[in-house]
mmCIF file of C-alpha atoms in Angstrom:
data_model
loop_
_atom_site.group_PDB
_atom_site.id
_atom_site.type_symbol
_atom_site.label_atom_id
_atom_site.label_comp_id
_atom_site.label_asym_id
_atom_site.label_seq_id
_atom_site.Cartn_x
_atom_site.Cartn_y
_atom_site.Cartn_z
ATOM 1 C CA UNK A 1 -8.948 13.814 21.152
ATOM 2 C CA UNK A 2 -7.236 13.931 18.144
ATOM 3 C CA UNK A 3 -8.550 14.009 14.458
ATOM 4 C CA UNK A 4 -8.615 10.733 12.672
ATOM 5 C CA UNK A 5 -7.881 10.714 8.774
ATOM 6 C CA UNK A 6 -11.608 10.224 8.335
ATOM 7 C CA UNK A 7 -12.162 13.417 9.940
ATOM 8 C CA UNK A 8 -9.175 15.445 8.360
ATOM 9 C CA UNK A 9 -10.110 14.088 4.864
ATOM 10 C CA UNK A 10 -13.593 15.313 5.512
ATOM 11 C CA UNK A 11 -12.452 18.912 7.219
ATOM 12 C CA UNK A 12 -10.339 19.361 4.210
ATOM 13 C CA UNK A 13 -12.131 17.868 1.533
ATOM 14 C CA UNK A 14 -9.573 15.675 0.429
ATOM 15 C CA UNK A 15 -10.064 13.523 -2.897
ATOM 16 C CA UNK A 16 -7.322 12.054 -4.726
ATOM 17 C CA UNK A 17 -7.423 12.611 -8.490
ATOM 18 C CA UNK A 18 -7.212 9.731 -10.584
ATOM 19 C CA UNK A 19 -4.058 9.184 -12.234
ATOM 20 C CA UNK A 20 -4.856 8.186 -15.863
ATOM 21 C CA UNK A 21 -6.745 11.381 -15.519
ATOM 22 C CA UNK A 22 -3.406 13.602 -15.001
ATOM 23 C CA UNK A 23 -1.704 11.600 -17.324
ATOM 24 C CA UNK A 24 -4.370 12.348 -20.196
ATOM 25 C CA UNK A 25 -4.571 16.060 -19.672
ATOM 26 C CA UNK A 26 -0.899 16.066 -20.122
ATOM 27 C CA UNK A 27 -1.040 14.581 -23.041
ATOM 28 C CA UNK A 28 -3.341 17.088 -24.513
ATOM 29 C CA UNK A 29 -2.006 20.766 -22.730
ATOM 30 C CA UNK A 30 1.352 21.920 -22.513
ATOM 31 C CA UNK A 31 2.286 23.352 -19.277
ATOM 32 C CA UNK A 32 4.892 26.529 -18.242
ATOM 33 C CA UNK A 33 8.424 24.883 -16.961
ATOM 34 C CA UNK A 34 7.284 25.837 -13.428
ATOM 35 C CA UNK A 35 4.334 24.358 -11.860
ATOM 36 C CA UNK A 36 2.383 24.986 -8.824
ATOM 37 C CA UNK A 37 0.159 22.620 -6.986
ATOM 38 C CA UNK A 38 -1.026 24.443 -4.108
ATOM 39 C CA UNK A 39 -3.275 21.990 -2.506
ATOM 40 C CA UNK A 40 -0.875 18.634 -3.231
ATOM 41 C CA UNK A 41 -2.530 16.403 -0.513
ATOM 42 C CA UNK A 42 -0.364 12.967 -1.149
ATOM 43 C CA UNK A 43 1.325 14.443 -4.343
ATOM 44 C CA UNK A 44 -0.430 12.748 -7.379
ATOM 45 C CA UNK A 45 -0.170 15.578 -9.600
ATOM 46 C CA UNK A 46 2.894 17.081 -8.408
ATOM 47 C CA UNK A 47 4.199 13.271 -9.241
ATOM 48 C CA UNK A 48 2.811 12.963 -12.851
ATOM 49 C CA UNK A 49 4.037 16.500 -13.352
ATOM 50 C CA UNK A 50 7.656 15.909 -12.427
ATOM 51 C CA UNK A 51 7.618 12.572 -14.607
ATOM 52 C CA UNK A 52 6.459 14.924 -17.726
ATOM 53 C CA UNK A 53 9.800 16.896 -16.984
ATOM 54 C CA UNK A 54 8.477 19.843 -15.056
ATOM 55 C CA UNK A 55 9.555 21.305 -12.081
ATOM 56 C CA UNK A 56 6.731 21.380 -9.474
ATOM 57 C CA UNK A 57 6.256 23.528 -6.057
ATOM 58 C CA UNK A 58 3.712 21.235 -4.219
ATOM 59 C CA UNK A 59 2.135 22.846 -1.167
ATOM 60 C CA UNK A 60 -0.816 21.529 0.927
ATOM 61 C CA UNK A 61 -2.444 23.272 4.101
ATOM 62 C CA UNK A 62 -3.191 20.074 5.924
ATOM 63 C CA UNK A 63 -0.053 18.672 7.703
ATOM 64 C CA UNK A 64 -1.405 14.906 7.098
ATOM 65 C CA UNK A 65 -0.737 13.667 3.753
ATOM 66 C CA UNK A 66 2.973 13.771 3.930
ATOM 67 C CA UNK A 67 4.018 15.337 0.487
ATOM 68 C CA UNK A 68 5.443 18.596 -0.328
ATOM 69 C CA UNK A 69 5.598 21.815 1.789
ATOM 70 C CA UNK A 70 2.980 21.451 4.200
ATOM 71 C CA UNK A 71 1.013 24.452 6.298
ATOM 72 C CA UNK A 72 1.095 26.310 3.250
ATOM 73 C CA UNK A 73 -2.519 28.595 2.885
ATOM 74 C CA UNK A 74 -2.037 29.279 -0.845
ATOM 75 C CA UNK A 75 -5.151 31.282 -0.539
ATOM 76 C CA UNK A 76 -3.158 33.849 1.090
ATOM 77 C CA UNK A 77 0.252 34.076 -1.145
ATOM 78 C CA UNK A 78 1.073 37.221 -3.027
ATOM 79 C CA UNK A 79 3.782 35.270 -5.266
ATOM 80 C CA UNK A 80 3.673 36.410 -8.798
ATOM 81 C CA UNK A 81 2.598 33.287 -10.767
ATOM 82 C CA UNK A 82 2.918 35.164 -14.508
ATOM 83 C CA UNK A 83 5.180 32.186 -15.793
ATOM 84 C CA UNK A 84 3.546 29.741 -13.944
ATOM 85 C CA UNK A 85 0.753 26.940 -14.410
ATOM 86 C CA UNK A 86 -1.127 26.076 -11.474
ATOM 87 C CA UNK A 87 -1.553 22.482 -11.871
ATOM 88 C CA UNK A 88 -4.558 21.660 -8.993
ATOM 89 C CA UNK A 89 -7.384 19.718 -7.548
ATOM 90 C CA UNK A 90 -8.734 21.989 -5.039
ATOM 91 C CA UNK A 91 -11.500 21.428 -2.167
ATOM 92 C CA UNK A 92 -15.094 21.989 -3.869
ATOM 93 C CA UNK A 93 -16.232 24.334 -1.986
ATOM 94 C CA UNK A 94 -12.956 26.239 -2.596
ATOM 95 C CA UNK A 95 -12.033 25.539 -6.277
ATOM 96 C CA UNK A 96 -13.793 29.138 -7.147
ATOM 97 C CA UNK A 97 -11.161 30.938 -4.723
ATOM 98 C CA UNK A 98 -8.377 29.062 -5.779
ATOM 99 C CA UNK A 99 -9.115 30.348 -9.332
ATOM 100 C CA UNK A 100 -9.513 33.752 -8.751
ATOM 101 C CA UNK A 101 -6.701 33.508 -6.395
ATOM 102 C CA UNK A 102 -4.512 32.358 -9.062
ATOM 103 C CA UNK A 103 -6.047 34.794 -11.832
ATOM 104 C CA UNK A 104 -5.382 37.335 -9.469
ATOM 105 C CA UNK A 105 -1.500 36.675 -9.158
ATOM 106 C CA UNK A 106 -1.385 36.344 -12.973
ATOM 107 C CA UNK A 107 -1.227 32.735 -13.117
ATOM 108 C CA UNK A 108 0.063 31.625 -17.163
ATOM 109 C CA UNK A 109 -2.259 28.771 -17.081
ATOM 110 C CA UNK A 110 -4.554 27.278 -14.543
ATOM 111 C CA UNK A 111 -5.808 23.654 -14.715
ATOM 112 C CA UNK A 112 -8.151 22.238 -12.586
ATOM 113 C CA UNK A 113 -9.801 19.345 -11.639
ATOM 114 C CA UNK A 114 -13.386 19.585 -10.570
ATOM 115 C CA UNK A 115 -16.729 17.342 -10.842
ATOM 116 C CA UNK A 116 -18.157 18.346 -13.696
ATOM 117 C CA UNK A 117 -21.017 19.654 -11.816
ATOM 118 C CA UNK A 118 -19.105 22.941 -10.882
ATOM 119 C CA UNK A 119 -19.932 23.964 -13.903
ATOM 120 C CA UNK A 120 -23.695 24.640 -13.031
ATOM 121 C CA UNK A 121 -24.823 28.015 -11.045
ATOM 122 C CA UNK A 122 -27.697 29.945 -11.324
ATOM 123 C CA UNK A 123 -27.068 34.052 -11.416
ATOM 124 C CA UNK A 124 -30.401 34.699 -10.091
ATOM 125 C CA UNK A 125 -30.840 32.350 -7.101
ATOM 126 C CA UNK A 126 -28.224 33.391 -4.533
ATOM 127 C CA UNK A 127 -25.458 31.206 -6.217
ATOM 128 C CA UNK A 128 -22.321 32.699 -6.853
ATOM 129 C CA UNK A 129 -20.753 30.137 -9.261
ATOM 130 C CA UNK A 130 -23.318 31.612 -12.262
ATOM 131 C CA UNK A 131 -21.867 34.553 -11.971
ATOM 132 C CA UNK A 132 -17.930 33.408 -11.660
ATOM 133 C CA UNK A 133 -18.736 31.477 -14.784
ATOM 134 C CA UNK A 134 -20.036 34.559 -16.853
ATOM 135 C CA UNK A 135 -17.053 36.771 -15.815
ATOM 136 C CA UNK A 136 -14.329 33.782 -15.889
ATOM 137 C CA UNK A 137 -15.430 31.476 -18.692
ATOM 138 C CA UNK A 138 -12.814 28.673 -19.294
ATOM 139 C CA UNK A 139 -10.631 28.600 -22.349
ATOM 140 C CA UNK A 140 -11.053 24.798 -22.366
ATOM 141 C CA UNK A 141 -12.882 22.122 -20.492
ATOM 142 C CA UNK A 142 -12.411 18.598 -20.772
ATOM 143 C CA UNK A 143 -14.783 16.107 -19.828
ATOM 144 C CA UNK A 144 -13.895 12.614 -18.452
ATOM 145 C CA UNK A 145 -15.319 10.636 -20.992
ATOM 146 C CA UNK A 146 -14.177 7.296 -18.782
ATOM 147 C CA UNK A 147 -15.390 8.214 -15.494
ATOM 148 C CA UNK A 148 -12.627 9.067 -13.220
ATOM 149 C CA UNK A 149 -12.669 7.190 -9.856
ATOM 150 C CA UNK A 150 -11.881 9.992 -7.019
ATOM 151 C CA UNK A 151 -12.013 8.486 -3.531
ATOM 152 C CA UNK A 152 -11.714 10.404 -0.123
ATOM 153 C CA UNK A 153 -7.890 10.559 0.966
ATOM 154 C CA UNK A 154 -8.572 8.342 4.178
ATOM 155 C CA UNK A 155 -9.523 5.301 2.193
ATOM 156 C CA UNK A 156 -7.338 2.695 1.520
ATOM 157 C CA UNK A 157 -5.873 1.026 -1.566
ATOM 158 C CA UNK A 158 -7.976 -1.898 -0.483
ATOM 159 C CA UNK A 159 -10.968 -0.284 0.512
ATOM 160 C CA UNK A 160 -11.275 1.789 -2.856
ATOM 161 C CA UNK A 161 -10.547 -1.504 -5.067
ATOM 162 C CA UNK A 162 -13.872 -2.823 -3.358
ATOM 163 C CA UNK A 163 -15.959 0.210 -4.692
ATOM 164 C CA UNK A 164 -17.425 0.263 -7.988
ATOM 165 C CA UNK A 165 -16.675 3.253 -10.227
ATOM 166 C CA UNK A 166 -17.703 6.501 -9.352
ATOM 167 C CA UNK A 167 -21.091 8.148 -10.422
ATOM 168 C CA UNK A 168 -19.839 11.342 -10.487
ATOM 169 C CA UNK A 169 -18.654 12.977 -13.887
ATOM 170 C CA UNK A 170 -15.158 15.193 -13.810
ATOM 171 C CA UNK A 171 -13.746 17.371 -15.904
ATOM 172 C CA UNK A 172 -10.339 19.544 -16.131
ATOM 173 C CA UNK A 173 -11.027 23.170 -16.481
ATOM 174 C CA UNK A 174 -8.449 25.452 -18.378
ATOM 175 C CA UNK A 175 -7.555 29.248 -17.987
ATOM 176 C CA UNK A 176 -4.842 29.942 -20.338
ATOM 177 C CA UNK A 177 -3.911 34.210 -20.404
ATOM 178 C CA UNK A 178 -4.224 35.302 -24.145
ATOM 179 C CA UNK A 179 -6.088 32.460 -24.979
ATOM 180 C CA UNK A 180 -8.916 33.283 -27.814
ATOM 181 C CA UNK A 181 -12.373 33.909 -26.448
ATOM 182 C CA UNK A 182 -15.005 31.303 -25.870
ATOM 183 C CA UNK A 183 -14.949 27.855 -24.377
ATOM 184 C CA UNK A 184 -13.238 24.930 -26.470
ATOM 185 C CA UNK A 185 -15.686 21.677 -25.117
ATOM 186 C CA UNK A 186 -13.695 18.246 -25.502
ATOM 187 C CA UNK A 187 -13.180 14.993 -24.098
ATOM 188 C CA UNK A 188 -10.301 12.754 -22.566
ATOM 189 C CA UNK A 189 -10.166 8.884 -22.331
ATOM 190 C CA UNK A 190 -7.923 6.398 -20.203
ATOM 191 C CA UNK A 191 -6.280 5.703 -23.741
ATOM 192 C CA UNK A 192 -5.109 9.309 -24.011
ATOM 193 C CA UNK A 193 -3.138 8.823 -20.580
ATOM 194 C CA UNK A 194 0.546 8.690 -21.745
ATOM 195 C CA UNK A 195 3.904 8.627 -19.750
ATOM 196 C CA UNK A 196 6.142 11.402 -21.261
ATOM 197 C CA UNK A 197 5.446 14.947 -22.212
ATOM 198 C CA UNK A 198 3.667 16.558 -25.194
ATOM 199 C CA UNK A 199 6.295 18.820 -26.892
ATOM 200 C CA UNK A 200 5.838 22.361 -28.344
#
């Protein structure tokens, strides 16, 4: 029996990023000319980045969402990312792996969207994230001051439109090579969403 979109969305932890959140972060952060989106889904992040003038290499392991190059397991890639920004919303259960792999490949910058609870994690009760944060503090974290609605990709626009806003807080986590030590904490809001690139 073939898998349904519901099955696939659950299997790949596929959730859409709210477009305003992508536009808002690009009003705050300058990316490299070449951008890599390793879990592109329907391509929302890639399309927003392209509208800001960036060249985006968009890939996904799943074949079902119809955007970018599919069937690509980015966690096995050995591509040199030293002049690349990784712009992504990876599956929650693999977010640490995606960040560590991008760092291993030398990414100049990593911009990762996740629920804010990802920033939690004990170092003493068997949870790996606590040690991950101790060893890999982000350069900056931008909390979505306005809640970003992130719905599973099997849901139609009509279905998501009937739902109330998400109760989940989300944030952008930024790692930048050679950034000063310490983590800056800030916010983004819907009013920050712009349609053109920031300039250096």
